[in-house]
Short mmCIF file of C-alpha atoms and ligand atoms in Angstrom, two decimals:
data_model
loop_
_atom_site.label_atom_id
_atom_site.label_comp_id
_atom_site.label_asym_id
_atom_site.label_seq_id
_atom_site.Cartn_x
_atom_site.Cartn_y
_atom_site.Cartn_z
CA UNK Y 1 91.50 67.75 118.73
CA UNK Y 2 93.90 68.50 115.87
CA UNK Y 3 96.48 71.23 116.47
CA UNK Y 4 99.52 72.61 114.64
CA UNK Y 5 102.84 72.19 116.46
CA UNK Y 6 106.19 73.53 115.20
CA UNK Y 7 108.75 70.96 116.37
CA UNK Y 8 111.66 73.06 115.12
CA UNK Y 9 112.55 75.35 112.23
CA UNK Y 10 110.90 74.11 109.02
CA UNK Y 11 109.16 71.26 110.86
CA UNK Y 12 105.41 71.78 111.17
CA UNK Y 13 103.14 68.91 112.20
CA UNK Y 14 99.43 68.56 112.87
CA UNK Y 15 98.88 66.44 115.96
CA UNK Y 16 96.16 65.03 118.19
CA UNK Y 17 96.17 67.06 121.39
CA UNK Y 18 93.88 67.28 124.40
CA UNK Y 19 90.85 69.53 124.01
CA UNK Y 20 91.23 72.86 125.88
CA UNK Y 21 89.31 73.26 129.14
CA UNK Y 22 88.03 76.25 131.07
CA UNK Y 23 90.85 77.10 133.51
CA UNK Y 24 89.71 80.52 134.74
CA UNK Y 25 86.10 81.65 135.34
CA UNK Y 26 86.67 84.39 132.74
CA UNK Y 27 87.63 81.90 129.96
CA UNK Y 28 85.63 80.78 126.96
CA UNK Y 29 86.18 77.78 124.70
CA UNK Y 30 85.58 78.32 121.00
CA UNK Y 31 85.31 75.91 118.10
CA UNK Y 32 87.33 77.48 115.28
CA UNK Y 33 85.58 78.14 111.97
CA UNK Y 34 88.84 79.17 110.30
CA UNK Y 35 92.37 80.08 111.28
CA UNK Y 36 95.45 81.16 109.35
CA UNK Y 37 99.21 81.37 109.12
CA UNK Y 38 100.81 84.73 109.93
CA UNK Y 39 103.89 86.31 108.38
CA UNK Y 40 105.26 86.41 111.93
CA UNK Y 41 105.03 82.58 112.08
CA UNK Y 42 107.74 82.52 109.40
CA UNK Y 43 110.41 83.95 111.72
CA UNK Y 44 110.63 80.74 113.83
CA UNK Y 45 109.94 78.61 110.73
CA UNK Y 46 113.07 80.10 109.13
CA UNK Y 47 115.13 79.74 112.30
CA UNK Y 48 115.24 83.51 112.92
CA UNK Y 49 113.52 82.99 116.32
CA UNK Y 50 114.00 80.00 118.64
CA UNK Y 51 111.24 77.37 118.50
CA UNK Y 52 110.85 74.00 120.22
CA UNK Y 53 107.58 72.04 120.00
CA UNK Y 54 105.57 75.26 120.03
CA UNK Y 55 101.81 75.32 119.42
CA UNK Y 56 101.16 77.83 116.65
CA UNK Y 57 98.60 80.42 115.58
CA UNK Y 58 97.06 83.55 117.07
CA UNK Y 59 94.34 84.52 114.58
CA UNK Y 60 90.88 83.05 115.04
CA UNK Y 61 87.15 83.24 114.46
CA UNK Y 62 84.65 80.68 115.66
CA UNK Y 63 81.64 79.71 117.70
CA UNK Y 64 81.58 79.82 121.50
CA UNK Y 65 81.05 76.32 122.93
CA UNK Y 66 81.48 76.93 126.64
CA UNK Y 67 81.97 79.90 128.99
CA UNK Y 68 83.36 80.21 132.52
CA UNK Y 69 81.17 81.21 135.47
CA UNK Y 70 82.18 84.90 135.38
CA UNK Y 71 81.67 85.47 131.65
CA UNK Y 72 78.77 87.93 131.23
CA UNK Y 73 78.55 89.34 127.72
CA UNK Y 74 79.72 86.45 125.54
CA UNK Y 75 77.27 83.54 125.21
CA UNK Y 76 77.42 79.94 124.02
CA UNK Y 77 76.53 79.93 120.30
CA UNK Y 78 77.92 83.42 119.58
CA UNK Y 79 80.13 83.76 116.51
CA UNK Y 80 83.16 85.70 117.73
CA UNK Y 81 86.30 87.45 116.55
CA UNK Y 82 89.22 88.19 118.86
CA UNK Y 83 92.68 89.69 118.70
CA UNK Y 84 96.08 88.04 119.11
CA UNK Y 85 96.31 89.58 122.59
CA UNK Y 86 93.63 88.56 125.08
CA UNK Y 87 92.76 91.66 127.12
CA UNK Y 88 90.31 92.59 129.88
CA UNK Y 89 89.23 95.77 128.05
CA UNK Y 90 88.64 97.44 131.45
CA UNK Y 91 92.06 98.48 132.82
CA UNK Y 92 93.34 102.02 132.29
CA UNK Y 93 95.55 100.96 129.38
CA UNK Y 94 92.69 99.17 127.61
CA UNK Y 95 90.36 102.10 128.23
CA UNK Y 96 92.94 104.35 126.56
CA UNK Y 97 92.69 102.11 123.47
CA UNK Y 98 95.94 100.16 123.96
CA UNK Y 99 94.56 96.66 124.63
CA UNK Y 100 97.77 95.06 123.29
CA UNK Y 101 99.40 96.35 126.49
CA UNK Y 102 96.57 95.37 128.88
CA UNK Y 103 97.87 94.80 132.42
CA UNK Y 104 96.28 91.30 132.26
CA UNK Y 105 97.12 90.53 128.65
CA UNK Y 106 97.72 86.97 127.40
CA UNK Y 107 99.48 86.33 124.08
CA UNK Y 108 97.22 83.98 122.11
CA UNK Y 109 100.20 82.51 120.27
CA UNK Y 110 101.23 80.83 123.54
CA UNK Y 111 97.91 78.92 123.55
CA UNK Y 112 97.78 78.31 119.79
CA UNK Y 113 94.79 78.83 117.51
CA UNK Y 114 95.87 76.75 114.51
CA UNK Y 115 93.64 74.12 116.08
CA UNK Y 116 90.08 72.83 116.14
CA UNK Y 117 89.33 74.44 119.51
CA UNK Y 118 90.93 77.15 121.61
CA UNK Y 119 90.71 78.56 125.12
CA UNK Y 120 90.20 82.32 125.05
CA UNK Y 121 91.19 84.08 128.30
CA UNK Y 122 89.30 87.21 129.47
CA UNK Y 123 86.48 86.31 127.08
CA UNK Y 124 84.28 89.34 127.79
CA UNK Y 125 87.12 91.74 127.07
CA UNK Y 126 88.80 89.83 124.26
CA UNK Y 127 85.95 88.63 122.07
CA UNK Y 128 83.53 90.62 119.95
CA UNK Y 129 80.39 88.82 118.75
CA UNK Y 130 79.19 89.39 115.20
CA UNK Y 131 75.57 90.59 114.68
CA UNK Y 132 74.58 87.01 113.77
CA UNK Y 133 75.90 83.84 112.15
CA UNK Y 134 78.00 85.06 109.23
CA UNK Y 135 77.57 83.89 105.69
CA UNK Y 136 80.49 81.61 104.73
CA UNK Y 137 81.67 84.27 102.27
CA UNK Y 138 82.34 86.69 105.18
CA UNK Y 139 84.55 84.34 107.19
CA UNK Y 140 87.89 85.16 105.47
CA UNK Y 141 87.33 88.89 106.05
CA UNK Y 142 86.29 88.40 109.69
CA UNK Y 143 89.40 86.27 110.19
CA UNK Y 144 91.52 89.04 108.64
CA UNK Y 145 90.12 91.43 111.26
CA UNK Y 146 91.68 89.24 113.99
CA UNK Y 147 95.17 90.44 113.10
CA UNK Y 148 96.28 91.61 109.66
CA UNK Y 149 93.41 94.04 109.04
CA UNK Y 150 93.48 95.34 112.62
CA UNK Y 151 97.26 95.72 112.45
CA UNK Y 152 97.16 97.48 109.08
CA UNK Y 153 94.41 99.73 110.43
CA UNK Y 154 96.43 100.67 113.52
CA UNK Y 155 99.44 101.41 111.29
CA UNK Y 156 97.34 103.77 109.17
CA UNK Y 157 95.94 105.48 112.28
CA UNK Y 158 99.43 105.74 113.83
CA UNK Y 159 100.69 107.26 110.56
CA UNK Y 160 97.74 109.71 110.71
CA UNK Y 161 96.45 108.72 107.26
CA UNK Y 162 93.44 110.85 106.37
CA UNK Y 163 91.87 113.30 103.93
CA UNK Y 164 94.37 115.34 101.94
CA UNK Y 165 97.26 113.08 102.96
CA UNK Y 166 99.73 111.18 100.80
CA UNK Y 167 100.44 107.79 102.39
CA UNK Y 168 103.34 105.50 101.47
CA UNK Y 169 103.30 101.84 102.47
CA UNK Y 170 106.51 99.83 102.95
CA UNK Y 171 105.79 96.09 102.72
CA UNK Y 172 103.40 94.28 100.37
CA UNK Y 173 102.53 91.38 102.66
CA UNK Y 174 99.02 91.01 104.08
CA UNK Y 175 99.51 93.78 106.69
CA UNK Y 176 100.93 96.27 104.18
CA UNK Y 177 98.13 95.53 101.70
CA UNK Y 178 95.51 96.02 104.39
CA UNK Y 179 97.29 99.19 105.53
CA UNK Y 180 96.46 100.45 102.03
CA UNK Y 181 92.82 99.46 102.47
CA UNK Y 182 92.77 101.22 105.85
CA UNK Y 183 94.38 104.40 104.50
CA UNK Y 184 91.78 104.46 101.73
CA UNK Y 185 88.91 104.02 104.22
CA UNK Y 186 90.37 106.77 106.39
CA UNK Y 187 90.19 109.09 103.38
CA UNK Y 188 93.80 109.35 102.18
CA UNK Y 189 94.10 111.24 98.91
CA UNK Y 190 97.05 109.41 97.44
CA UNK Y 191 98.52 106.02 98.40
CA UNK Y 192 101.97 104.92 97.21
CA UNK Y 193 102.63 101.18 97.53
CA UNK Y 194 106.16 99.78 97.49
CA UNK Y 195 105.92 96.42 95.69
CA UNK Y 196 107.78 94.44 93.07
CA UNK Y 197 105.32 91.52 92.77
CA UNK Y 198 102.73 91.95 90.02
CA UNK Y 199 99.99 89.98 91.81
CA UNK Y 200 100.45 92.03 94.98
CA UNK Y 201 100.56 95.27 92.98
CA UNK Y 202 97.18 94.34 91.51
CA UNK Y 203 95.66 93.76 94.96
CA UNK Y 204 97.30 96.96 96.25
CA UNK Y 205 95.53 98.90 93.48
CA UNK Y 206 92.26 97.14 94.20
CA UNK Y 207 92.57 98.15 97.88
CA UNK Y 208 93.23 101.79 96.93
CA UNK Y 209 96.87 102.32 95.94
CA UNK Y 210 97.21 105.12 93.39
CA UNK Y 211 100.94 104.71 92.66
CA UNK Y 212 103.32 101.73 92.71
CA UNK Y 213 107.05 102.06 93.41
CA UNK Y 214 109.15 98.99 92.61
CA UNK Y 215 112.46 100.38 93.88
CA UNK Y 216 113.59 99.76 97.45
CA UNK Y 217 115.89 101.47 99.93
CA UNK Y 218 117.36 104.83 98.91
CA UNK Y 219 116.10 104.43 95.32
CA UNK Y 220 112.58 103.84 96.65
CA UNK Y 221 112.87 106.96 98.81
CA UNK Y 222 113.96 108.98 95.76
CA UNK Y 223 110.88 107.82 93.84
CA UNK Y 224 108.56 108.85 96.69
CA UNK Y 225 110.25 112.28 96.79
CA UNK Y 226 109.75 112.61 93.02
CA UNK Y 227 106.06 111.81 93.43
CA UNK Y 228 105.62 114.36 96.24
CA UNK Y 229 107.36 117.48 94.88
CA UNK Y 230 110.52 116.56 96.78
CA UNK Y 231 108.83 116.60 100.20
CA UNK Y 232 108.11 112.98 101.04
CA UNK Y 233 104.81 111.43 102.15
CA UNK Y 234 102.76 112.84 105.06
CA UNK Y 235 102.14 109.34 106.41
CA UNK Y 236 104.23 106.20 106.03
CA UNK Y 237 103.31 102.67 107.10
CA UNK Y 238 106.19 100.28 107.87
CA UNK Y 239 104.96 96.67 107.70
CA UNK Y 240 108.13 94.60 107.38
CA UNK Y 241 110.32 94.92 110.49
CA UNK Y 242 113.79 95.01 108.94
CA UNK Y 243 116.43 97.72 109.11
CA UNK Y 244 116.06 98.55 105.42
CA UNK Y 245 112.28 98.85 105.68
CA UNK Y 246 112.40 101.05 108.79
CA UNK Y 247 114.93 103.45 107.30
CA UNK Y 248 113.03 103.48 104.00
CA UNK Y 249 109.92 104.46 105.97
CA UNK Y 250 111.62 107.21 107.99
CA UNK Y 251 113.37 108.67 104.93
CA UNK Y 252 110.17 108.58 102.85
CA UNK Y 253 108.35 110.74 105.43
CA UNK Y 254 108.31 114.52 105.10
CA UNK Y 255 109.37 116.71 108.01
CA UNK Y 256 106.51 116.84 110.50
CA UNK Y 257 105.00 113.65 109.04
CA UNK Y 258 104.14 110.40 110.81
CA UNK Y 259 105.49 106.85 110.58
CA UNK Y 260 103.24 104.00 111.78
CA UNK Y 261 105.45 100.93 112.25
CA UNK Y 262 103.93 97.49 112.78
CA UNK Y 263 106.44 95.09 111.19
CA UNK Y 264 107.73 92.92 114.04
CA UNK Y 265 111.17 94.44 114.60
CA UNK Y 266 114.15 92.16 113.92
CA UNK Y 267 117.53 93.77 114.67
CA UNK Y 268 116.32 97.26 113.75
CA UNK Y 269 118.59 100.00 115.13
CA UNK Y 270 117.67 103.55 114.17
CA UNK Y 271 120.76 105.80 114.08
CA UNK Y 272 120.20 108.72 116.44
CA UNK Y 273 121.60 111.32 114.05
CA UNK Y 274 119.27 110.27 111.23
CA UNK Y 275 116.30 110.19 113.59
CA UNK Y 276 117.24 113.63 114.94
CA UNK Y 277 117.49 115.15 111.48
CA UNK Y 278 114.32 113.49 110.12
CA UNK Y 279 111.87 115.52 112.22
CA UNK Y 280 109.15 112.86 112.01
CA UNK Y 281 106.73 111.28 114.49
CA UNK Y 282 107.19 107.56 115.16
CA UNK Y 283 104.42 105.41 116.63
CA UNK Y 284 103.84 101.68 116.39
CA UNK Y 285 104.39 98.30 117.98
CA UNK Y 286 101.94 95.44 118.56
CA UNK Y 287 98.59 96.71 117.32
CA UNK Y 288 95.70 97.17 119.77
CA UNK Y 289 93.44 95.32 117.32
CA UNK Y 290 90.69 94.94 119.94
CA UNK Y 291 90.09 98.70 119.82
CA UNK Y 292 89.08 98.53 116.17
CA UNK Y 293 87.17 95.20 116.10
CA UNK Y 294 83.62 96.54 116.53
CA UNK Y 295 84.13 99.08 113.71
CA UNK Y 296 85.92 96.61 111.42
CA UNK Y 297 83.34 93.86 111.96
CA UNK Y 298 80.58 96.30 111.00
CA UNK Y 299 82.42 97.41 107.82
CA UNK Y 300 82.84 93.73 106.86
CA UNK Y 301 79.26 92.84 107.80
CA UNK Y 302 77.96 95.66 105.59
CA UNK Y 303 80.31 94.47 102.81
CA UNK Y 304 81.92 97.92 102.67
CA UNK Y 305 85.38 96.30 102.76
CA UNK Y 306 86.61 92.87 101.68
CA UNK Y 307 89.95 92.33 103.43
CA UNK Y 308 89.59 88.54 103.05
CA UNK Y 309 91.05 88.96 99.55
CA UNK Y 310 94.53 88.79 101.10
CA UNK Y 311 94.04 85.03 101.51
CA UNK Y 312 95.28 83.52 98.26
CA UNK Y 313 95.55 79.91 99.39
CA UNK Y 314 93.05 77.87 101.40
CA UNK Y 315 93.96 74.49 102.86
CA UNK Y 316 92.45 72.18 105.46
CA UNK Y 317 94.10 72.41 108.90
CA UNK Y 318 95.65 68.96 108.39
CA UNK Y 319 97.70 70.34 105.49
CA UNK Y 320 99.13 73.28 107.49
CA UNK Y 321 102.71 72.22 106.66
CA UNK Y 322 102.05 72.91 102.96
CA UNK Y 323 100.70 76.32 103.91
CA UNK Y 324 103.89 77.20 105.81
CA UNK Y 325 105.94 76.08 102.82
CA UNK Y 326 103.89 78.19 100.41
CA UNK Y 327 104.28 81.33 102.54
CA UNK Y 328 107.98 80.65 103.08
CA UNK Y 329 108.55 80.29 99.33
CA UNK Y 330 106.29 83.33 98.72
CA UNK Y 331 103.98 81.37 96.43
CA UNK Y 332 101.20 82.50 98.79
CA UNK Y 333 100.71 85.86 100.53
CA UNK Y 334 98.53 84.48 103.31
CA UNK Y 335 97.11 81.03 103.92
CA UNK Y 336 93.67 80.36 105.39
CA UNK Y 337 93.22 77.03 107.16
CA UNK Y 338 89.73 75.57 107.24
CA UNK Y 339 88.81 73.68 110.38
ZN1 ZN T 1 99.50 87.47 113.00
ZN1 ZN T 2 93.30 95.82 130.17
#
């Protein structure tokens, strides 16, 4: 099969690799219908994380081709969506809704899903079957549920977005944009998007943003304060992972408010005195996307939401290197790879 391998920073190749096999009786093998490149894949691509001949990709939708002897609920022929963490969905942590911390979790990025086929561990717990074979027009949105929508959704929940709340969103990548969509679905009254790119501002508004702030850092915080009678937002989503973004999120939050942080943290160090004086709730980390998949799949199936709009470039898997380049140069927000 064809599979994306990152040989080193900036060096992405699509290679012939052995087809995956069932290794554990709880595994399934899926044939990918589509996969995509994640903002987090850019950290190793840019040399900000070590990488050496690493298979890539952790977002996936596809059709089940084979199941292990202990798989009970997932069947051959099912169209399935799964999260970037494989999880049993039965341990105490999963049952509490934190499947990203499952005691048996497997990080899908270590197996790679930018490929024609993939082995999915803990298939019964990890995969959610759609109500039927999806129309081709639904595939981008179902793929978005695998990570960026689920992550944006968790961020909005962690920030306690809801009716009567003003939500601010730091980061206008796919996760931030879908955090806006999530906040809107959860009933937020007002949604302030930080963005300085006109195309992303337009999508932010389409997903539910009511106000756009182009300033960053302390100037961005000042603008949010101006828009909220000097108080700050009730709920703030942090979807970048840098020091500036994290502090912008904390400082944009009113006393007693909530920050939901899902940007993969890179050298973020929150000063204790500023945290102490902020008086805000902080919750975040790797999103337990699996918790939300049944609900998100239904919203997509009913065409209530269309998160697939975050994909603004579609390429065949064989041209993955061009997709990495486009995301690195910011000419694309998120790249879908057809398989
Ligand atoms: Zn991802
Ligand atoms: Zn578990």
